[in-house]
Amino acid sequence: MPITVQCDFDGTITEGEVSHLLLDRFAEGDWRREVKLFESGEISVATCMKRAFAMVKADESTITNFILNSDRWKFRPGFNGLYDYCLKKGFRFVIVSNGLTFYIKAILGSIGVDDIEIIAARSRSSSRGMLLQYPGPDGRETDSDFKEEYTRYLEKQGYRVVCLGDSISDIFTARRAYRVFATGALREHCRREKIAFTPFKDFGEVVRGLEKLPEEPSGL
């Protein structure tokens, strides 16, 4: 079976939560209350993000300029090496993130990367705040667990899914994944649920872990 690396963005590809950084700067309200409701299981992550970003009235250009000039986040070391390795091995590499597509593209573009498959929130600025939509695999908006839906979709396509993540929003993928590489809070969530995982601090460790995966049997 072919392999897809399903990778989170904020806190995984980046060190630092980009969405939290821009909410701190631009949200006109208590967005952290929504995060607490999500973490306690009272609302979905999609609902959390929609409510939080409804407090943001800045446009995408202003937000992008702020993020690209901020020193409060950086790329996790080894990202380019990981992506190059996946291309070399023929692994599908897809970012599935609860973050916003426009800033993910801008951040990747800042290092000349513009060919990665990105599945994340679509956004539109308005006088009522930023409006978000999460497209499911069928193209229709979803408000359930966004990441799990795509994990199931990839499995149905015949892929073995490798999960890379850092938070509780990645636990749904981790439960189903063929292999799990965890950093941040996802490590503790995996321990609690007795999910086998490989911890990592940089993507060089992930590449070394991927190198240990069994080779696909050759055809007859």
mmCIF file with all atom_site columns, C-alpha atoms in Angstrom:
data_model
loop_
_atom_site.group_PDB
_atom_site.id
_atom_site.type_symbol
_atom_site.label_atom_id
_atom_site.label_alt_id
_atom_site.label_comp_id
_atom_site.label_asym_id
_atom_site.label_entity_id
_atom_site.label_seq_id
_atom_site.pdbx_PDB_ins_code
_atom_site.Cartn_x
_atom_site.Cartn_y
_atom_site.Cartn_z
_atom_site.occupancy
_atom_site.B_iso_or_equiv
_atom_site.pdbx_formal_charge
_atom_site.auth_seq_id
_atom_site.auth_comp_id
_atom_site.auth_asym_id
_atom_site.auth_atom_id
_atom_site.pdbx_PDB_model_num
ATOM 1   C CA . MET A 1 1   ? 0.000   0.000   0.000  1.00 0.00 ? 1   MET A CA 1
ATOM 2   C CA . PRO A 1 2   ? 1.308   3.495   -0.806 1.00 0.00 ? 2   PRO A CA 1
ATOM 3   C CA . ILE A 1 3   ? 2.059   5.923   2.013  1.00 0.00 ? 3   ILE A CA 1
ATOM 4   C CA . THR A 1 4   ? 0.638   9.366   2.693  1.00 0.00 ? 4   THR A CA 1
ATOM 5   C CA . VAL A 1 5   ? 2.294   11.588  5.281  1.00 0.00 ? 5   VAL A CA 1
ATOM 6   C CA . GLN A 1 6   ? -0.561  13.597  6.811  1.00 0.00 ? 6   GLN A CA 1
ATOM 7   C CA . CYS A 1 7   ? 1.112   16.534  8.519  1.00 0.00 ? 7   CYS A CA 1
ATOM 8   C CA . ASP A 1 8   ? -0.261  19.250  10.772 1.00 0.00 ? 8   ASP A CA 1
ATOM 9   C CA . PHE A 1 9   ? 1.014   22.818  10.293 1.00 0.00 ? 9   PHE A CA 1
ATOM 10  C CA . ASP A 1 10  ? 0.813   25.092  13.367 1.00 0.00 ? 10  ASP A CA 1
ATOM 11  C CA . GLY A 1 11  ? 3.135   23.769  16.064 1.00 0.00 ? 11  GLY A CA 1
ATOM 12  C CA . THR A 1 12  ? 4.330   20.923  13.844 1.00 0.00 ? 12  THR A CA 1
ATOM 13  C CA . ILE A 1 13  ? 5.845   22.380  10.679 1.00 0.00 ? 13  ILE A CA 1
ATOM 14  C CA . THR A 1 14  ? 6.229   25.607  12.627 1.00 0.00 ? 14  THR A CA 1
ATOM 15  C CA . GLU A 1 15  ? 7.559   26.028  16.121 1.00 0.00 ? 15  GLU A CA 1
ATOM 16  C CA . GLY A 1 16  ? 4.934   28.300  17.576 1.00 0.00 ? 16  GLY A CA 1
ATOM 17  C CA . GLU A 1 17  ? 1.184   28.375  16.985 1.00 0.00 ? 17  GLU A CA 1
ATOM 18  C CA . VAL A 1 18  ? 0.714   30.801  14.115 1.00 0.00 ? 18  VAL A CA 1
ATOM 19  C CA . SER A 1 19  ? -3.068  30.973  14.509 1.00 0.00 ? 19  SER A CA 1
ATOM 20  C CA . HIS A 1 20  ? -2.733  31.853  18.199 1.00 0.00 ? 20  HIS A CA 1
ATOM 21  C CA . LEU A 1 21  ? -0.146  34.484  17.361 1.00 0.00 ? 21  LEU A CA 1
ATOM 22  C CA . LEU A 1 22  ? -2.418  36.287  14.938 1.00 0.00 ? 22  LEU A CA 1
ATOM 23  C CA . LEU A 1 23  ? -5.465  35.908  17.195 1.00 0.00 ? 23  LEU A CA 1
ATOM 24  C CA . ASP A 1 24  ? -3.466  37.520  19.997 1.00 0.00 ? 24  ASP A CA 1
ATOM 25  C CA . ARG A 1 25  ? -2.748  40.418  17.671 1.00 0.00 ? 25  ARG A CA 1
ATOM 26  C CA . PHE A 1 26  ? -6.046  40.879  15.833 1.00 0.00 ? 26  PHE A CA 1
ATOM 27  C CA . ALA A 1 27  ? -8.953  39.215  17.686 1.00 0.00 ? 27  ALA A CA 1
ATOM 28  C CA . GLU A 1 28  ? -11.399 41.631  19.305 1.00 0.00 ? 28  GLU A CA 1
ATOM 29  C CA . GLY A 1 29  ? -12.676 39.372  22.051 1.00 0.00 ? 29  GLY A CA 1
ATOM 30  C CA . ASP A 1 30  ? -11.865 36.426  24.309 1.00 0.00 ? 30  ASP A CA 1
ATOM 31  C CA . TRP A 1 31  ? -10.799 33.869  21.712 1.00 0.00 ? 31  TRP A CA 1
ATOM 32  C CA . ARG A 1 32  ? -9.056  31.740  24.334 1.00 0.00 ? 32  ARG A CA 1
ATOM 33  C CA . ARG A 1 33  ? -12.453 30.929  25.829 1.00 0.00 ? 33  ARG A CA 1
ATOM 34  C CA . GLU A 1 34  ? -13.313 29.139  22.581 1.00 0.00 ? 34  GLU A CA 1
ATOM 35  C CA . VAL A 1 35  ? -10.079 27.156  22.753 1.00 0.00 ? 35  VAL A CA 1
ATOM 36  C CA . LYS A 1 36  ? -10.932 26.051  26.294 1.00 0.00 ? 36  LYS A CA 1
ATOM 37  C CA . LEU A 1 37  ? -14.384 24.921  25.142 1.00 0.00 ? 37  LEU A CA 1
ATOM 38  C CA . PHE A 1 38  ? -12.746 22.845  22.406 1.00 0.00 ? 38  PHE A CA 1
ATOM 39  C CA . GLU A 1 39  ? -10.164 21.348  24.752 1.00 0.00 ? 39  GLU A CA 1
ATOM 40  C CA . SER A 1 40  ? -12.923 20.344  27.184 1.00 0.00 ? 40  SER A CA 1
ATOM 41  C CA . GLY A 1 41  ? -14.821 18.621  24.373 1.00 0.00 ? 41  GLY A CA 1
ATOM 42  C CA . GLU A 1 42  ? -17.782 21.022  24.411 1.00 0.00 ? 42  GLU A CA 1
ATOM 43  C CA . ILE A 1 43  ? -17.328 22.211  20.808 1.00 0.00 ? 43  ILE A CA 1
ATOM 44  C CA . SER A 1 44  ? -15.541 20.923  17.710 1.00 0.00 ? 44  SER A CA 1
ATOM 45  C CA . VAL A 1 45  ? -12.237 22.379  16.581 1.00 0.00 ? 45  VAL A CA 1
ATOM 46  C CA . ALA A 1 46  ? -13.975 23.798  13.491 1.00 0.00 ? 46  ALA A CA 1
ATOM 47  C CA . THR A 1 47  ? -16.518 25.617  15.658 1.00 0.00 ? 47  THR A CA 1
ATOM 48  C CA . CYS A 1 48  ? -13.714 26.881  17.886 1.00 0.00 ? 48  CYS A CA 1
ATOM 49  C CA . MET A 1 49  ? -11.803 28.311  14.941 1.00 0.00 ? 49  MET A CA 1
ATOM 50  C CA . LYS A 1 50  ? -14.885 29.837  13.329 1.00 0.00 ? 50  LYS A CA 1
ATOM 51  C CA . ARG A 1 51  ? -15.864 31.610  16.547 1.00 0.00 ? 51  ARG A CA 1
ATOM 52  C CA . ALA A 1 52  ? -12.319 32.783  17.252 1.00 0.00 ? 52  ALA A CA 1
ATOM 53  C CA . PHE A 1 53  ? -11.678 34.164  13.775 1.00 0.00 ? 53  PHE A CA 1
ATOM 54  C CA . ALA A 1 54  ? -15.056 35.875  13.700 1.00 0.00 ? 54  ALA A CA 1
ATOM 55  C CA . MET A 1 55  ? -13.366 38.229  16.180 1.00 0.00 ? 55  MET A CA 1
ATOM 56  C CA . VAL A 1 56  ? -10.759 39.197  13.552 1.00 0.00 ? 56  VAL A CA 1
ATOM 57  C CA . LYS A 1 57  ? -11.606 42.155  11.336 1.00 0.00 ? 57  LYS A CA 1
ATOM 58  C CA . ALA A 1 58  ? -8.180  42.645  9.740  1.00 0.00 ? 58  ALA A CA 1
ATOM 59  C CA . ASP A 1 59  ? -7.863  41.635  6.095  1.00 0.00 ? 59  ASP A CA 1
ATOM 60  C CA . GLU A 1 60  ? -5.664  38.836  4.766  1.00 0.00 ? 60  GLU A CA 1
ATOM 61  C CA . SER A 1 61  ? -2.995  41.202  3.460  1.00 0.00 ? 61  SER A CA 1
ATOM 62  C CA . THR A 1 62  ? -2.570  42.842  6.872  1.00 0.00 ? 62  THR A CA 1
ATOM 63  C CA . ILE A 1 63  ? -2.452  39.474  8.627  1.00 0.00 ? 63  ILE A CA 1
ATOM 64  C CA . THR A 1 64  ? 0.029   38.015  6.138  1.00 0.00 ? 64  THR A CA 1
ATOM 65  C CA . ASN A 1 65  ? 2.358   40.993  6.478  1.00 0.00 ? 65  ASN A CA 1
ATOM 66  C CA . PHE A 1 66  ? 2.241   40.684  10.264 1.00 0.00 ? 66  PHE A CA 1
ATOM 67  C CA . ILE A 1 67  ? 2.976   36.945  10.261 1.00 0.00 ? 67  ILE A CA 1
ATOM 68  C CA . LEU A 1 68  ? 5.840   37.110  7.769  1.00 0.00 ? 68  LEU A CA 1
ATOM 69  C CA . ASN A 1 69  ? 7.524   39.849  9.806  1.00 0.00 ? 69  ASN A CA 1
ATOM 70  C CA . SER A 1 70  ? 7.009   38.233  13.216 1.00 0.00 ? 70  SER A CA 1
ATOM 71  C CA . ASP A 1 71  ? 9.893   36.660  15.135 1.00 0.00 ? 71  ASP A CA 1
ATOM 72  C CA . ARG A 1 72  ? 7.547   34.654  17.359 1.00 0.00 ? 72  ARG A CA 1
ATOM 73  C CA . TRP A 1 73  ? 7.505   31.571  15.141 1.00 0.00 ? 73  TRP A CA 1
ATOM 74  C CA . LYS A 1 74  ? 10.008  29.694  12.982 1.00 0.00 ? 74  LYS A CA 1
ATOM 75  C CA . PHE A 1 75  ? 10.156  26.590  10.836 1.00 0.00 ? 75  PHE A CA 1
ATOM 76  C CA . ARG A 1 76  ? 10.905  23.393  12.711 1.00 0.00 ? 76  ARG A CA 1
ATOM 77  C CA . PRO A 1 77  ? 14.434  22.336  11.684 1.00 0.00 ? 77  PRO A CA 1
ATOM 78  C CA . GLY A 1 78  ? 14.656  19.840  8.833  1.00 0.00 ? 78  GLY A CA 1
ATOM 79  C CA . PHE A 1 79  ? 11.362  20.612  7.111  1.00 0.00 ? 79  PHE A CA 1
ATOM 80  C CA . ASN A 1 80  ? 12.826  20.900  3.612  1.00 0.00 ? 80  ASN A CA 1
ATOM 81  C CA . GLY A 1 81  ? 14.744  17.672  4.143  1.00 0.00 ? 81  GLY A CA 1
ATOM 82  C CA . LEU A 1 82  ? 11.578  15.846  5.168  1.00 0.00 ? 82  LEU A CA 1
ATOM 83  C CA . TYR A 1 83  ? 9.639   17.084  2.167  1.00 0.00 ? 83  TYR A CA 1
ATOM 84  C CA . ASP A 1 84  ? 12.475  16.221  -0.222 1.00 0.00 ? 84  ASP A CA 1
ATOM 85  C CA . TYR A 1 85  ? 12.717  12.747  1.307  1.00 0.00 ? 85  TYR A CA 1
ATOM 86  C CA . CYS A 1 86  ? 8.995   12.144  0.802  1.00 0.00 ? 86  CYS A CA 1
ATOM 87  C CA . LEU A 1 87  ? 9.248   13.225  -2.841 1.00 0.00 ? 87  LEU A CA 1
ATOM 88  C CA . LYS A 1 88  ? 12.241  10.952  -3.381 1.00 0.00 ? 88  LYS A CA 1
ATOM 89  C CA . LYS A 1 89  ? 10.445  7.960   -1.842 1.00 0.00 ? 89  LYS A CA 1
ATOM 90  C CA . GLY A 1 90  ? 7.205   8.600   -3.708 1.00 0.00 ? 90  GLY A CA 1
ATOM 91  C CA . PHE A 1 91  ? 5.254   9.316   -0.515 1.00 0.00 ? 91  PHE A CA 1
ATOM 92  C CA . ARG A 1 92  ? 2.284   11.619  -0.818 1.00 0.00 ? 92  ARG A CA 1
ATOM 93  C CA . PHE A 1 93  ? 2.799   14.574  1.530  1.00 0.00 ? 93  PHE A CA 1
ATOM 94  C CA . VAL A 1 94  ? -0.289  16.540  2.499  1.00 0.00 ? 94  VAL A CA 1
ATOM 95  C CA . ILE A 1 95  ? -0.772  19.267  5.080  1.00 0.00 ? 95  ILE A CA 1
ATOM 96  C CA . VAL A 1 96  ? -4.121  18.844  6.829  1.00 0.00 ? 96  VAL A CA 1
ATOM 97  C CA . SER A 1 97  ? -4.544  21.757  9.191  1.00 0.00 ? 97  SER A CA 1
ATOM 98  C CA . ASN A 1 98  ? -7.259  23.498  11.159 1.00 0.00 ? 98  ASN A CA 1
ATOM 99  C CA . GLY A 1 99  ? -5.387  26.697  10.328 1.00 0.00 ? 99  GLY A CA 1
ATOM 100 C CA . LEU A 1 100 ? -6.111  28.995  7.402  1.00 0.00 ? 100 LEU A CA 1
ATOM 101 C CA . THR A 1 101 ? -4.998  28.211  3.870  1.00 0.00 ? 101 THR A CA 1
ATOM 102 C CA . PHE A 1 102 ? -3.885  31.745  3.028  1.00 0.00 ? 102 PHE A CA 1
ATOM 103 C CA . TYR A 1 103 ? -1.302  32.079  5.787  1.00 0.00 ? 103 TYR A CA 1
ATOM 104 C CA . ILE A 1 104 ? -0.024  28.530  5.344  1.00 0.00 ? 104 ILE A CA 1
ATOM 105 C CA . LYS A 1 105 ? 0.621   29.260  1.654  1.00 0.00 ? 105 LYS A CA 1
ATOM 106 C CA . ALA A 1 106 ? 2.284   32.571  2.504  1.00 0.00 ? 106 ALA A CA 1
ATOM 107 C CA . ILE A 1 107 ? 4.589   31.003  5.083  1.00 0.00 ? 107 ILE A CA 1
ATOM 108 C CA . LEU A 1 108 ? 5.612   28.144  2.790  1.00 0.00 ? 108 LEU A CA 1
ATOM 109 C CA . GLY A 1 109 ? 6.049   30.604  -0.057 1.00 0.00 ? 109 GLY A CA 1
ATOM 110 C CA . SER A 1 110 ? 8.504   32.574  2.062  1.00 0.00 ? 110 SER A CA 1
ATOM 111 C CA . ILE A 1 111 ? 10.971  29.679  1.629  1.00 0.00 ? 111 ILE A CA 1
ATOM 112 C CA . GLY A 1 112 ? 10.082  29.039  -1.990 1.00 0.00 ? 112 GLY A CA 1
ATOM 113 C CA . VAL A 1 113 ? 7.799   26.049  -1.395 1.00 0.00 ? 113 VAL A CA 1
ATOM 114 C CA . ASP A 1 114 ? 4.630   26.300  -3.460 1.00 0.00 ? 114 ASP A CA 1
ATOM 115 C CA . ASP A 1 115 ? 3.832   22.745  -4.550 1.00 0.00 ? 115 ASP A CA 1
ATOM 116 C CA . ILE A 1 116 ? 2.647   21.103  -1.317 1.00 0.00 ? 116 ILE A CA 1
ATOM 117 C CA . GLU A 1 117 ? -0.910  19.822  -1.112 1.00 0.00 ? 117 GLU A CA 1
ATOM 118 C CA . ILE A 1 118 ? -2.733  21.883  1.535  1.00 0.00 ? 118 ILE A CA 1
ATOM 119 C CA . ILE A 1 119 ? -6.106  21.056  3.068  1.00 0.00 ? 119 ILE A CA 1
ATOM 120 C CA . ALA A 1 120 ? -7.133  23.761  5.517  1.00 0.00 ? 120 ALA A CA 1
ATOM 121 C CA . ALA A 1 121 ? -9.788  26.369  6.224  1.00 0.00 ? 121 ALA A CA 1
ATOM 122 C CA . ARG A 1 122 ? -10.979 28.656  3.475  1.00 0.00 ? 122 ARG A CA 1
ATOM 123 C CA . SER A 1 123 ? -11.433 32.191  4.729  1.00 0.00 ? 123 SER A CA 1
ATOM 124 C CA . ARG A 1 124 ? -13.074 35.444  3.716  1.00 0.00 ? 124 ARG A CA 1
ATOM 125 C CA . SER A 1 125 ? -12.730 38.813  5.402  1.00 0.00 ? 125 SER A CA 1
ATOM 126 C CA . SER A 1 126 ? -15.925 40.712  6.164  1.00 0.00 ? 126 SER A CA 1
ATOM 127 C CA . SER A 1 127 ? -17.236 43.546  8.311  1.00 0.00 ? 127 SER A CA 1
ATOM 128 C CA . ARG A 1 128 ? -18.578 40.849  10.655 1.00 0.00 ? 128 ARG A CA 1
ATOM 129 C CA . GLY A 1 129 ? -15.173 39.286  11.086 1.00 0.00 ? 129 GLY A CA 1
ATOM 130 C CA . MET A 1 130 ? -13.368 36.553  9.226  1.00 0.00 ? 130 MET A CA 1
ATOM 131 C CA . LEU A 1 131 ? -15.617 33.793  7.905  1.00 0.00 ? 131 LEU A CA 1
ATOM 132 C CA . LEU A 1 132 ? -14.202 30.263  7.739  1.00 0.00 ? 132 LEU A CA 1
ATOM 133 C CA . GLN A 1 133 ? -15.260 27.133  5.902  1.00 0.00 ? 133 GLN A CA 1
ATOM 134 C CA . TYR A 1 134 ? -13.784 23.657  6.246  1.00 0.00 ? 134 TYR A CA 1
ATOM 135 C CA . PRO A 1 135 ? -14.275 21.636  3.052  1.00 0.00 ? 135 PRO A CA 1
ATOM 136 C CA . GLY A 1 136 ? -14.730 17.905  3.566  1.00 0.00 ? 136 GLY A CA 1
ATOM 137 C CA . PRO A 1 137 ? -13.364 15.312  1.133  1.00 0.00 ? 137 PRO A CA 1
ATOM 138 C CA . ASP A 1 138 ? -16.652 15.472  -0.799 1.00 0.00 ? 138 ASP A CA 1
ATOM 139 C CA . GLY A 1 139 ? -16.287 19.233  -1.223 1.00 0.00 ? 139 GLY A CA 1
ATOM 140 C CA . ARG A 1 140 ? -19.103 20.075  1.167  1.00 0.00 ? 140 ARG A CA 1
ATOM 141 C CA . GLU A 1 141 ? -18.501 22.051  4.336  1.00 0.00 ? 141 GLU A CA 1
ATOM 142 C CA . THR A 1 142 ? -17.912 19.959  7.429  1.00 0.00 ? 142 THR A CA 1
ATOM 143 C CA . ASP A 1 143 ? -18.142 20.793  11.113 1.00 0.00 ? 143 ASP A CA 1
ATOM 144 C CA . SER A 1 144 ? -17.115 17.386  12.420 1.00 0.00 ? 144 SER A CA 1
ATOM 145 C CA . ASP A 1 145 ? -13.503 16.382  12.949 1.00 0.00 ? 145 ASP A CA 1
ATOM 146 C CA . PHE A 1 146 ? -11.838 17.752  9.855  1.00 0.00 ? 146 PHE A CA 1
ATOM 147 C CA . LYS A 1 147 ? -8.590  15.811  10.163 1.00 0.00 ? 147 LYS A CA 1
ATOM 148 C CA . GLU A 1 148 ? -10.229 12.466  10.874 1.00 0.00 ? 148 GLU A CA 1
ATOM 149 C CA . GLU A 1 149 ? -12.452 12.847  7.809  1.00 0.00 ? 149 GLU A CA 1
ATOM 150 C CA . TYR A 1 150 ? -9.397  13.196  5.613  1.00 0.00 ? 150 TYR A CA 1
ATOM 151 C CA . THR A 1 151 ? -7.605  10.316  7.313  1.00 0.00 ? 151 THR A CA 1
ATOM 152 C CA . ARG A 1 152 ? -10.580 8.070   6.573  1.00 0.00 ? 152 ARG A CA 1
ATOM 153 C CA . TYR A 1 153 ? -10.703 9.390   3.007  1.00 0.00 ? 153 TYR A CA 1
ATOM 154 C CA . LEU A 1 154 ? -7.014  8.644   2.441  1.00 0.00 ? 154 LEU A CA 1
ATOM 155 C CA . GLU A 1 155 ? -7.460  5.148   3.848  1.00 0.00 ? 155 GLU A CA 1
ATOM 156 C CA . LYS A 1 156 ? -10.350 4.519   1.472  1.00 0.00 ? 156 LYS A CA 1
ATOM 157 C CA . GLN A 1 157 ? -8.055  5.561   -1.368 1.00 0.00 ? 157 GLN A CA 1
ATOM 158 C CA . GLY A 1 158 ? -5.714  2.773   -0.340 1.00 0.00 ? 158 GLY A CA 1
ATOM 159 C CA . TYR A 1 159 ? -3.059  4.732   1.537  1.00 0.00 ? 159 TYR A CA 1
ATOM 160 C CA . ARG A 1 160 ? -1.284  3.865   4.746  1.00 0.00 ? 160 ARG A CA 1
ATOM 161 C CA . VAL A 1 161 ? -1.380  7.124   6.694  1.00 0.00 ? 161 VAL A CA 1
ATOM 162 C CA . VAL A 1 162 ? 1.596   8.403   8.661  1.00 0.00 ? 162 VAL A CA 1
ATOM 163 C CA . CYS A 1 163 ? 0.547   11.049  11.197 1.00 0.00 ? 163 CYS A CA 1
ATOM 164 C CA . LEU A 1 164 ? 2.727   14.025  12.146 1.00 0.00 ? 164 LEU A CA 1
ATOM 165 C CA . GLY A 1 165 ? 1.187   16.275  14.776 1.00 0.00 ? 165 GLY A CA 1
ATOM 166 C CA . ASP A 1 166 ? 1.520   18.185  18.006 1.00 0.00 ? 166 ASP A CA 1
ATOM 167 C CA . SER A 1 167 ? -1.870  18.603  19.687 1.00 0.00 ? 167 SER A CA 1
ATOM 168 C CA . ILE A 1 168 ? -5.153  17.058  20.744 1.00 0.00 ? 168 ILE A CA 1
ATOM 169 C CA . SER A 1 169 ? -6.650  17.925  17.351 1.00 0.00 ? 169 SER A CA 1
ATOM 170 C CA . ASP A 1 170 ? -4.278  15.324  15.847 1.00 0.00 ? 170 ASP A CA 1
ATOM 171 C CA . ILE A 1 171 ? -5.374  12.496  18.141 1.00 0.00 ? 171 ILE A CA 1
ATOM 172 C CA . PHE A 1 172 ? -8.147  11.384  15.790 1.00 0.00 ? 172 PHE A CA 1
ATOM 173 C CA . THR A 1 173 ? -5.631  10.804  12.999 1.00 0.00 ? 173 THR A CA 1
ATOM 174 C CA . ALA A 1 174 ? -3.188  9.214   15.440 1.00 0.00 ? 174 ALA A CA 1
ATOM 175 C CA . ARG A 1 175 ? -5.800  6.647   16.476 1.00 0.00 ? 175 ARG A CA 1
ATOM 176 C CA . ARG A 1 176 ? -6.090  5.398   12.912 1.00 0.00 ? 176 ARG A CA 1
ATOM 177 C CA . ALA A 1 177 ? -2.602  5.985   11.540 1.00 0.00 ? 177 ALA A CA 1
ATOM 178 C CA . TYR A 1 178 ? -0.156  3.353   10.365 1.00 0.00 ? 178 TYR A CA 1
ATOM 179 C CA . ARG A 1 179 ? 2.649   5.233   12.129 1.00 0.00 ? 179 ARG A CA 1
ATOM 180 C CA . VAL A 1 180 ? 2.588   8.258   14.443 1.00 0.00 ? 180 VAL A CA 1
ATOM 181 C CA . PHE A 1 181 ? 5.286   10.886  14.943 1.00 0.00 ? 181 PHE A CA 1
ATOM 182 C CA . ALA A 1 182 ? 4.335   13.157  17.827 1.00 0.00 ? 182 ALA A CA 1
ATOM 183 C CA . THR A 1 183 ? 5.651   16.341  19.362 1.00 0.00 ? 183 THR A CA 1
ATOM 184 C CA . GLY A 1 184 ? 4.164   18.754  21.896 1.00 0.00 ? 184 GLY A CA 1
ATOM 185 C CA . ALA A 1 185 ? 0.964   17.796  23.708 1.00 0.00 ? 185 ALA A CA 1
ATOM 186 C CA . LEU A 1 186 ? 0.159   14.986  21.259 1.00 0.00 ? 186 LEU A CA 1
ATOM 187 C CA . ARG A 1 187 ? 2.807   12.866  22.974 1.00 0.00 ? 187 ARG A CA 1
ATOM 188 C CA . GLU A 1 188 ? 0.905   12.858  26.270 1.00 0.00 ? 188 GLU A CA 1
ATOM 189 C CA . HIS A 1 189 ? -2.430  12.222  24.557 1.00 0.00 ? 189 HIS A CA 1
ATOM 190 C CA . CYS A 1 190 ? -0.901  9.217   22.781 1.00 0.00 ? 190 CYS A CA 1
ATOM 191 C CA . ARG A 1 191 ? 0.514   7.906   26.067 1.00 0.00 ? 191 ARG A CA 1
ATOM 192 C CA . ARG A 1 192 ? -2.882  8.193   27.742 1.00 0.00 ? 192 ARG A CA 1
ATOM 193 C CA . GLU A 1 193 ? -4.558  6.253   24.938 1.00 0.00 ? 193 GLU A CA 1
ATOM 194 C CA . LYS A 1 194 ? -1.673  3.785   24.641 1.00 0.00 ? 194 LYS A CA 1
ATOM 195 C CA . ILE A 1 195 ? -1.049  4.741   21.010 1.00 0.00 ? 195 ILE A CA 1
ATOM 196 C CA . ALA A 1 196 ? 2.447   3.807   19.849 1.00 0.00 ? 196 ALA A CA 1
ATOM 197 C CA . PHE A 1 197 ? 4.363   6.851   18.616 1.00 0.00 ? 197 PHE A CA 1
ATOM 198 C CA . THR A 1 198 ? 7.822   8.163   17.837 1.00 0.00 ? 198 THR A CA 1
ATOM 199 C CA . PRO A 1 199 ? 8.626   11.474  19.566 1.00 0.00 ? 199 PRO A CA 1
ATOM 200 C CA . PHE A 1 200 ? 10.473  14.135  17.606 1.00 0.00 ? 200 PHE A CA 1
ATOM 201 C CA . LYS A 1 201 ? 11.913  17.609  18.012 1.00 0.00 ? 201 LYS A CA 1
ATOM 202 C CA . ASP A 1 202 ? 13.148  18.108  14.461 1.00 0.00 ? 202 ASP A CA 1
ATOM 203 C CA . PHE A 1 203 ? 12.240  16.593  11.121 1.00 0.00 ? 203 PHE A CA 1
ATOM 204 C CA . GLY A 1 204 ? 15.576  14.834  10.784 1.00 0.00 ? 204 GLY A CA 1
ATOM 205 C CA . GLU A 1 205 ? 14.276  12.450  13.455 1.00 0.00 ? 205 GLU A CA 1
ATOM 206 C CA . VAL A 1 206 ? 11.123  11.906  11.402 1.00 0.00 ? 206 VAL A CA 1
ATOM 207 C CA . VAL A 1 207 ? 13.152  11.091  8.282  1.00 0.00 ? 207 VAL A CA 1
ATOM 208 C CA . ARG A 1 208 ? 15.182  8.544   10.230 1.00 0.00 ? 208 ARG A CA 1
ATOM 209 C CA . GLY A 1 209 ? 11.947  6.996   11.459 1.00 0.00 ? 209 GLY A CA 1
ATOM 210 C CA . LEU A 1 210 ? 10.487  6.858   7.958  1.00 0.00 ? 210 LEU A CA 1
ATOM 211 C CA . GLU A 1 211 ? 13.642  5.143   6.730  1.00 0.00 ? 211 GLU A CA 1
ATOM 212 C CA . LYS A 1 212 ? 12.821  2.261   9.070  1.00 0.00 ? 212 LYS A CA 1
ATOM 213 C CA . LEU A 1 213 ? 9.400   1.622   7.551  1.00 0.00 ? 213 LEU A CA 1
ATOM 214 C CA . PRO A 1 214 ? 9.162   -1.722  5.761  1.00 0.00 ? 214 PRO A CA 1
ATOM 215 C CA . GLU A 1 215 ? 9.654   -1.526  2.016  1.00 0.00 ? 215 GLU A CA 1
ATOM 216 C CA . GLU A 1 216 ? 6.662   -2.218  -0.199 1.00 0.00 ? 216 GLU A CA 1
ATOM 217 C CA . PRO A 1 217 ? 6.857   -5.750  -1.610 1.00 0.00 ? 217 PRO A CA 1
ATOM 218 C CA . SER A 1 218 ? 7.737   -5.776  -5.296 1.00 0.00 ? 218 SER A CA 1
ATOM 219 C CA . GLY A 1 219 ? 5.092   -6.906  -7.767 1.00 0.00 ? 219 GLY A CA 1
ATOM 220 C CA . LEU A 1 220 ? 5.004   -10.443 -9.072 1.00 0.00 ? 220 LEU A CA 1
#
